[in-house]
């Protein structure tokens, strides 16, 4: 059995259907131009010569010694002085951790101004909300009657009672219950049901 | 392997130039025939790698470009079945393609191929087996 037969048998064992398709002996299906192989040795040798000549010319002393790049006239004469000028110029020192005390001072001043302006406003606001008794004393009885008559649904005991002692809260609560009861019963609100003395005593 | 005649010519020329210049270093540890095949295979792989690098900005891969060259039919004289076989060979991974070509067309014994490709006989047999199976599936399914 020849090596070719071995190869055919091997292919038959691995891929029998492929082997059936390729019944005939494998042939190279690619063609080369006519006379290509006759000219090949000559062409190859001429390529080798061309390459060798190229390499030889690059190694040639005349080529190796010539620098193909030009420099401006007197460049190398001026170079030492140019370099010394560069060395003499003091570079700007940039601190790794710059001292920014001015920035920090500005920030501190701004914070202090906000605090100083904010504290009196805060105190004033607290004084208004925490002293309803003083506010109520400045309200006339007529204004109080009108307020209770018109704003029955919107009166909030907790707002008025904020900051009042427990004893005063009972009084306020009695007055408000009377107002709300009248509103719930859809009865005409009778201001006389409110004990104004109780409210005034707040 | 490279399909196109001009490309094959370039690879062959480079192979002979390298052989010519490296003849002094040929140590005669292997046959000249094996050495020639080894240089030619390396040149072929280098050529395909360069082709791949040149086409890296393209959506086409080398195999697709080679398949296009094959279907142009410029240097191809085979019939329809042979065309299908070539298309199947082009679809193989590079190593399997080399092994199949050396075995099927060049009828190279595995021992010789082992020296050319610096690979064990067992690995070459496995490569050929996979290649033949893939080609069979390609040819029969399309």
Short mmCIF file of C-alpha atoms in Angstrom, two decimals:
data_model
loop_
_atom_site.label_atom_id
_atom_site.label_comp_id
_atom_site.label_asym_id
_atom_site.label_seq_id
_atom_site.Cartn_x
_atom_site.Cartn_y
_atom_site.Cartn_z
CA UNK A 1 0.00 0.00 0.00
CA UNK A 2 1.42 3.37 -1.05
CA UNK A 3 1.41 6.47 1.18
CA UNK A 4 -1.27 7.94 -1.11
CA UNK A 5 -3.46 4.90 -0.44
CA UNK A 6 -2.88 5.34 3.28
CA UNK A 7 -4.08 8.93 3.05
CA UNK A 8 -7.18 7.92 1.07
CA UNK A 9 -8.02 5.19 3.58
CA UNK A 10 -7.53 7.57 6.46
CA UNK A 11 -9.90 10.12 4.92
CA UNK A 12 -12.39 7.35 4.16
CA UNK A 13 -12.38 6.34 7.82
CA UNK A 14 -12.73 9.91 9.14
CA UNK A 15 -15.14 11.40 6.61
CA UNK A 16 -16.57 8.69 4.32
CA UNK A 17 -19.10 10.96 2.58
CA UNK A 18 -16.42 13.54 1.81
CA UNK A 19 -14.22 10.76 0.43
CA UNK A 20 -17.03 9.64 -1.86
CA UNK A 21 -17.33 13.16 -3.21
CA UNK A 22 -13.59 13.35 -3.87
CA UNK A 23 -13.28 10.10 -5.80
CA UNK A 24 -10.39 11.15 -7.95
CA UNK A 25 -6.82 11.83 -6.81
CA UNK A 26 -6.49 15.27 -5.19
CA UNK A 27 -5.13 17.78 -7.67
CA UNK A 28 -4.15 21.37 -7.13
CA UNK A 29 -7.02 23.43 -8.55
CA UNK A 30 -4.95 26.63 -8.74
CA UNK A 31 -3.04 27.52 -11.87
CA UNK A 32 0.08 29.58 -12.46
CA UNK A 33 0.82 31.75 -15.52
CA UNK A 34 2.44 29.99 -18.46
CA UNK A 35 6.20 29.70 -18.10
CA UNK A 36 6.09 30.88 -14.47
CA UNK A 37 8.23 28.04 -13.15
CA UNK A 38 10.74 28.40 -16.00
CA UNK A 39 11.35 32.01 -15.08
CA UNK A 40 11.20 31.50 -11.31
CA UNK A 41 14.92 30.71 -10.66
CA UNK A 42 16.06 33.69 -12.71
CA UNK A 43 13.56 36.02 -11.04
CA UNK A 44 14.44 34.78 -7.57
CA UNK A 45 18.16 35.29 -8.15
CA UNK A 46 17.62 38.78 -9.49
CA UNK A 47 15.58 39.60 -6.37
CA UNK A 48 18.34 38.26 -4.15
CA UNK A 49 20.89 40.41 -6.02
CA UNK A 50 18.69 43.48 -5.76
CA UNK A 51 18.27 42.99 -2.01
CA UNK A 52 21.97 42.36 -1.52
CA UNK A 53 22.82 45.50 -3.48
CA UNK A 54 20.39 47.50 -1.36
CA UNK A 55 21.86 46.19 1.89
CA UNK A 56 25.39 46.72 0.53
CA UNK A 57 24.68 50.32 -0.44
CA UNK A 58 23.27 51.04 3.02
CA UNK A 59 26.44 49.65 4.61
CA UNK A 60 28.58 51.62 2.19
CA UNK A 61 30.86 54.12 3.95
CA UNK A 62 29.74 57.02 1.78
CA UNK A 63 26.11 56.45 2.79
CA UNK A 64 26.83 55.62 6.41
CA UNK A 65 28.92 58.77 7.00
CA UNK A 66 26.42 61.21 5.56
CA UNK A 67 23.78 62.69 7.79
CA UNK A 68 20.78 63.39 5.57
CA UNK A 69 19.26 65.93 8.01
CA UNK A 70 20.25 69.62 7.96
CA UNK A 71 20.46 72.03 10.94
CA UNK A 72 20.11 75.85 10.84
CA UNK A 73 23.27 77.86 10.24
CA UNK A 74 25.33 78.47 13.45
CA UNK A 75 22.91 76.34 15.46
CA UNK A 76 25.66 74.59 17.38
CA UNK A 77 27.60 77.87 17.98
CA UNK A 78 24.58 79.42 19.68
CA UNK A 79 23.56 76.28 21.54
CA UNK A 80 25.80 76.73 24.69
CA UNK A 81 24.55 80.30 25.28
CA UNK A 82 20.94 79.29 24.70
CA UNK A 83 21.28 76.51 27.24
CA UNK A 84 22.94 78.83 29.82
CA UNK A 85 20.11 81.36 29.40
CA UNK A 86 17.60 78.63 30.10
CA UNK A 87 19.53 77.54 33.22
CA UNK A 88 19.81 81.11 34.54
CA UNK A 89 16.11 81.82 34.30
CA UNK A 90 14.70 81.25 37.78
CA UNK A 91 11.73 79.00 37.60
CA UNK A 92 8.59 79.97 39.41
CA UNK A 93 8.23 78.07 42.69
CA UNK A 94 4.85 76.52 43.10
CA UNK A 95 4.19 75.48 46.70
CA UNK A 96 2.95 71.97 47.15
CA UNK A 97 0.61 73.16 49.95
CA UNK A 98 -0.10 76.85 49.20
CA UNK A 99 -0.73 79.20 52.15
CA UNK A 100 -4.35 80.28 51.67
CA UNK A 101 -4.88 82.16 54.92
CA UNK A 102 -6.64 84.99 53.06
CA UNK A 103 -9.20 82.59 51.66
CA UNK A 104 -9.83 81.01 55.04
CA UNK A 105 -10.15 84.50 56.64
CA UNK A 106 -12.82 85.45 54.08
CA UNK A 107 -14.75 82.28 54.75
CA UNK A 108 -14.57 82.81 58.55
CA UNK A 109 -15.78 86.42 58.19
CA UNK A 110 -18.72 85.35 56.07
CA UNK A 111 -19.73 82.65 58.57
CA UNK A 112 -19.44 85.13 61.49
CA UNK A 113 -21.60 87.69 59.65
CA UNK A 114 -24.31 85.10 59.02
CA UNK A 115 -24.26 83.99 62.66
CA UNK A 116 -24.36 87.55 64.05
CA UNK A 117 -27.24 88.54 61.77
CA UNK A 118 -29.13 85.31 62.32
CA UNK A 119 -29.12 85.13 66.13
CA UNK A 120 -31.24 88.31 66.80
CA UNK A 121 -33.71 87.30 64.07
CA UNK A 122 -34.01 83.86 65.60
CA UNK A 123 -34.55 85.37 69.05
CA UNK A 124 -37.19 87.78 67.74
CA UNK A 125 -39.02 84.98 65.96
CA UNK A 126 -39.00 82.86 69.12
CA UNK A 127 -40.27 85.81 71.12
CA UNK A 128 -43.27 86.19 68.83
CA UNK A 129 -44.16 82.53 68.69
CA UNK A 130 -43.49 81.79 72.34
CA UNK A 131 -45.36 84.74 73.85
CA UNK A 132 -48.97 84.53 72.62
CA UNK A 133 -50.17 86.05 75.88
CA UNK A 134 -48.41 89.30 75.17
CA UNK A 135 -49.74 89.29 71.60
CA UNK A 136 -53.30 88.63 72.72
CA UNK A 137 -53.16 91.48 75.23
CA UNK A 138 -52.55 93.91 72.40
CA UNK A 139 -55.62 92.69 70.50
CA UNK A 140 -58.80 94.61 71.18
CA UNK A 141 -61.99 92.82 72.19
CA UNK A 142 -63.76 93.82 68.96
CA UNK A 143 -60.96 92.38 66.87
CA UNK A 144 -61.08 89.22 68.89
CA UNK A 145 -64.87 88.88 68.42
CA UNK A 146 -64.52 89.43 64.69
CA UNK A 147 -61.69 86.93 64.42
CA UNK A 148 -63.60 84.25 66.30
CA UNK A 149 -66.77 84.89 64.27
CA UNK A 150 -65.15 84.85 60.81
CA UNK A 151 -62.43 82.24 61.21
CA UNK A 152 -64.23 79.57 63.16
CA UNK A 153 -62.95 76.76 60.93
CA UNK A 154 -59.36 77.86 60.77
CA UNK A 155 -58.60 78.51 64.43
CA UNK A 156 -55.85 76.22 65.63
CA UNK A 157 -55.63 75.75 69.32
CA UNK A 158 -52.10 74.39 69.14
CA UNK A 159 -50.80 77.57 67.49
CA UNK A 160 -52.35 79.80 70.13
CA UNK A 161 -51.40 77.46 72.93
CA UNK A 162 -47.75 77.22 72.00
CA UNK A 163 -45.71 78.21 75.01
CA UNK A 164 -48.67 78.60 77.42
CA UNK A 165 -48.51 76.96 80.84
CA UNK A 166 -50.92 74.04 81.42
CA UNK A 167 -53.24 76.04 83.67
CA UNK A 168 -53.86 78.65 80.97
CA UNK A 169 -54.40 75.96 78.33
CA UNK A 170 -57.56 74.73 80.09
CA UNK A 171 -59.07 78.16 79.87
CA UNK A 172 -58.25 78.51 76.20
CA UNK A 173 -59.56 75.06 75.45
CA UNK A 174 -62.95 75.79 77.07
CA UNK A 175 -63.35 78.89 74.94
CA UNK A 176 -62.42 77.06 71.75
CA UNK A 177 -64.75 74.14 72.48
CA UNK A 178 -67.63 76.58 72.76
CA UNK A 179 -66.74 78.10 69.39
CA UNK A 180 -66.37 74.73 67.61
CA UNK A 181 -69.58 73.35 69.12
CA UNK A 182 -71.52 76.27 67.73
CA UNK A 183 -69.92 75.79 64.31
CA UNK A 184 -70.63 72.04 64.32
CA UNK A 185 -74.30 72.57 65.18
CA UNK A 186 -74.53 75.11 62.38
CA UNK A 187 -75.94 77.48 64.89
CA UNK A 188 -75.41 81.14 64.69
CA UNK A 189 -72.34 81.81 66.67
CA UNK A 190 -73.09 83.61 69.83
CA UNK A 191 -70.06 85.46 70.95
CA UNK A 192 -71.54 85.80 74.38
CA UNK A 193 -70.94 82.07 74.92
CA UNK A 194 -67.22 82.76 75.01
CA UNK A 195 -65.95 83.86 78.31
CA UNK A 196 -63.84 86.72 77.15
CA UNK A 197 -62.42 87.19 80.59
CA UNK A 198 -60.85 83.79 80.30
CA UNK A 199 -59.16 84.76 77.06
CA UNK A 200 -58.10 88.10 78.42
CA UNK A 201 -56.64 86.42 81.46
CA UNK A 202 -54.28 84.57 79.18
CA UNK B 1 -3.02 28.88 1.62
CA UNK B 2 -2.98 32.42 0.17
CA UNK B 3 -5.28 31.66 -2.82
CA UNK B 4 -4.06 34.52 -5.03
CA UNK B 5 -1.21 33.75 -7.45
CA UNK B 6 0.51 37.13 -6.93
CA UNK B 7 0.47 36.63 -3.17
CA UNK B 8 1.77 33.07 -3.61
CA UNK B 9 4.55 34.45 -5.81
CA UNK B 10 5.54 36.98 -3.12
CA UNK B 11 5.61 34.28 -0.45
CA UNK B 12 7.63 31.96 -2.69
CA UNK B 13 10.12 34.70 -3.57
CA UNK B 14 10.58 35.60 0.09
CA UNK B 15 11.03 31.93 0.92
CA UNK B 16 13.78 31.47 -1.65
CA UNK B 17 15.51 34.71 -0.68
CA UNK B 18 15.53 33.59 2.97
CA UNK B 19 16.77 30.15 2.00
CA UNK B 20 19.50 31.66 -0.16
CA UNK B 21 20.66 34.02 2.54
CA UNK B 22 20.34 31.42 5.29
CA UNK B 23 21.92 28.54 3.43
CA UNK B 24 25.17 28.97 5.39
CA UNK B 25 23.24 28.47 8.63
CA UNK B 26 21.49 25.33 7.44
CA UNK B 27 22.77 22.72 9.89
CA UNK B 28 21.71 19.68 7.87
CA UNK B 29 20.00 18.27 10.95
CA UNK B 30 16.90 17.87 8.80
CA UNK B 31 16.40 17.26 5.10
CA UNK B 32 16.59 20.28 2.80
CA UNK B 33 13.04 19.44 1.71
CA UNK B 34 11.77 19.67 5.31
CA UNK B 35 13.68 22.90 5.89
CA UNK B 36 12.25 24.45 2.71
CA UNK B 37 8.73 23.51 3.77
CA UNK B 38 9.33 24.98 7.22
CA UNK B 39 10.58 28.30 5.85
CA UNK B 40 7.73 28.41 3.33
CA UNK B 41 5.11 27.68 6.00
CA UNK B 42 6.51 30.40 8.28
CA UNK B 43 6.58 32.87 5.38
CA UNK B 44 3.01 31.98 4.54
CA UNK B 45 1.85 32.54 8.14
CA UNK B 46 3.78 35.82 8.33
CA UNK B 47 2.16 36.97 5.10
CA UNK B 48 -1.34 36.14 6.39
CA UNK B 49 -0.58 37.89 9.68
CA UNK B 50 0.55 41.03 7.83
CA UNK B 51 -2.56 40.85 5.67
CA UNK B 52 -4.69 40.58 8.81
CA UNK B 53 -2.92 43.58 10.38
CA UNK B 54 -3.44 45.67 7.27
CA UNK B 55 -7.13 44.78 7.32
CA UNK B 56 -7.57 45.44 11.06
CA UNK B 57 -9.49 48.65 10.29
CA UNK B 58 -11.82 46.75 7.98
CA UNK B 59 -14.91 44.77 8.96
CA UNK B 60 -13.73 41.91 6.74
CA UNK B 61 -11.41 39.26 8.12
CA UNK B 62 -8.64 37.67 6.07
CA UNK B 63 -10.60 34.46 5.48
CA UNK B 64 -13.48 36.44 4.03
CA UNK B 65 -11.10 38.37 1.77
CA UNK B 66 -9.49 35.10 0.62
CA UNK B 67 -12.93 33.59 -0.06
CA UNK B 68 -13.73 36.62 -2.23
CA UNK B 69 -10.50 36.10 -4.17
CA UNK B 70 -11.37 32.44 -4.58
CA UNK B 71 -14.85 33.17 -5.92
CA UNK B 72 -13.42 35.70 -8.39
CA UNK B 73 -11.98 32.60 -10.08
CA UNK B 74 -8.92 34.39 -11.46
CA UNK B 75 -6.42 31.62 -10.76
CA UNK B 76 -8.86 28.79 -10.08
CA UNK B 77 -9.36 25.99 -12.59
CA UNK B 78 -11.24 23.44 -10.46
CA UNK B 79 -14.85 22.36 -10.80
CA UNK B 80 -17.77 23.16 -8.49
CA UNK B 81 -16.95 20.44 -5.95
CA UNK B 82 -13.36 21.58 -5.76
CA UNK B 83 -14.53 25.14 -5.27
CA UNK B 84 -16.72 23.99 -2.38
CA UNK B 85 -13.81 22.06 -0.92
CA UNK B 86 -11.61 25.17 -1.09
CA UNK B 87 -14.31 27.24 0.59
CA UNK B 88 -14.54 24.63 3.34
CA UNK B 89 -10.75 24.68 3.77
CA UNK B 90 -10.81 28.48 4.06
CA UNK B 91 -13.36 28.21 6.85
CA UNK B 92 -10.92 26.13 8.95
CA UNK B 93 -8.66 27.56 11.67
CA UNK B 94 -5.20 28.41 10.32
CA UNK B 95 -3.37 25.43 11.82
CA UNK B 96 -5.96 22.90 10.68
CA UNK B 97 -5.86 24.50 7.22
CA UNK B 98 -2.09 23.96 6.97
CA UNK B 99 -2.32 20.38 8.22
CA UNK B 100 -5.13 19.49 5.79
CA UNK B 101 -3.35 21.07 2.82
CA UNK B 102 -0.06 19.32 3.61
CA UNK B 103 -1.80 15.98 4.09
CA UNK B 104 -4.47 16.04 1.39
CA UNK B 105 -2.75 17.89 -1.45
CA UNK B 106 0.96 17.43 -0.69
CA UNK B 107 0.46 13.88 0.68
CA UNK B 108 3.00 14.49 3.40
CA UNK B 109 3.54 11.75 6.01
CA UNK B 110 2.77 12.78 9.60
CA UNK B 111 6.40 12.21 10.67
CA UNK B 112 7.61 14.68 8.05
CA UNK B 113 4.86 17.12 8.91
CA UNK B 114 5.85 16.87 12.57
CA UNK B 115 9.32 18.17 11.69
CA UNK B 116 7.98 20.94 9.44
CA UNK B 117 5.43 22.25 11.93
CA UNK B 118 7.31 21.29 15.10
CA UNK B 119 4.22 19.53 16.43
CA UNK B 120 3.68 15.99 17.68
CA UNK B 121 2.28 13.33 15.34
CA UNK B 122 -0.68 12.77 17.67
CA UNK B 123 -1.63 16.45 17.61
CA UNK B 124 -1.35 16.52 13.82
CA UNK B 125 -3.59 13.46 13.46
CA UNK B 126 -6.16 15.10 15.75
CA UNK B 127 -5.97 18.33 13.72
CA UNK B 128 -6.46 16.46 10.46
CA UNK B 129 -9.36 14.48 11.92
CA UNK B 130 -11.15 17.67 13.05
CA UNK B 131 -10.40 19.37 9.74
CA UNK B 132 -11.78 16.49 7.65
CA UNK B 133 -14.94 16.30 9.79
CA UNK B 134 -15.54 20.06 9.48
CA UNK B 135 -14.96 20.00 5.74
CA UNK B 136 -17.35 17.08 5.33
CA UNK B 137 -20.05 18.93 7.29
CA UNK B 138 -19.41 22.14 5.29
CA UNK B 139 -19.53 20.45 1.89
CA UNK B 140 -22.64 18.35 2.62
CA UNK B 141 -24.64 21.03 4.41
CA UNK B 142 -24.28 23.86 1.91
#
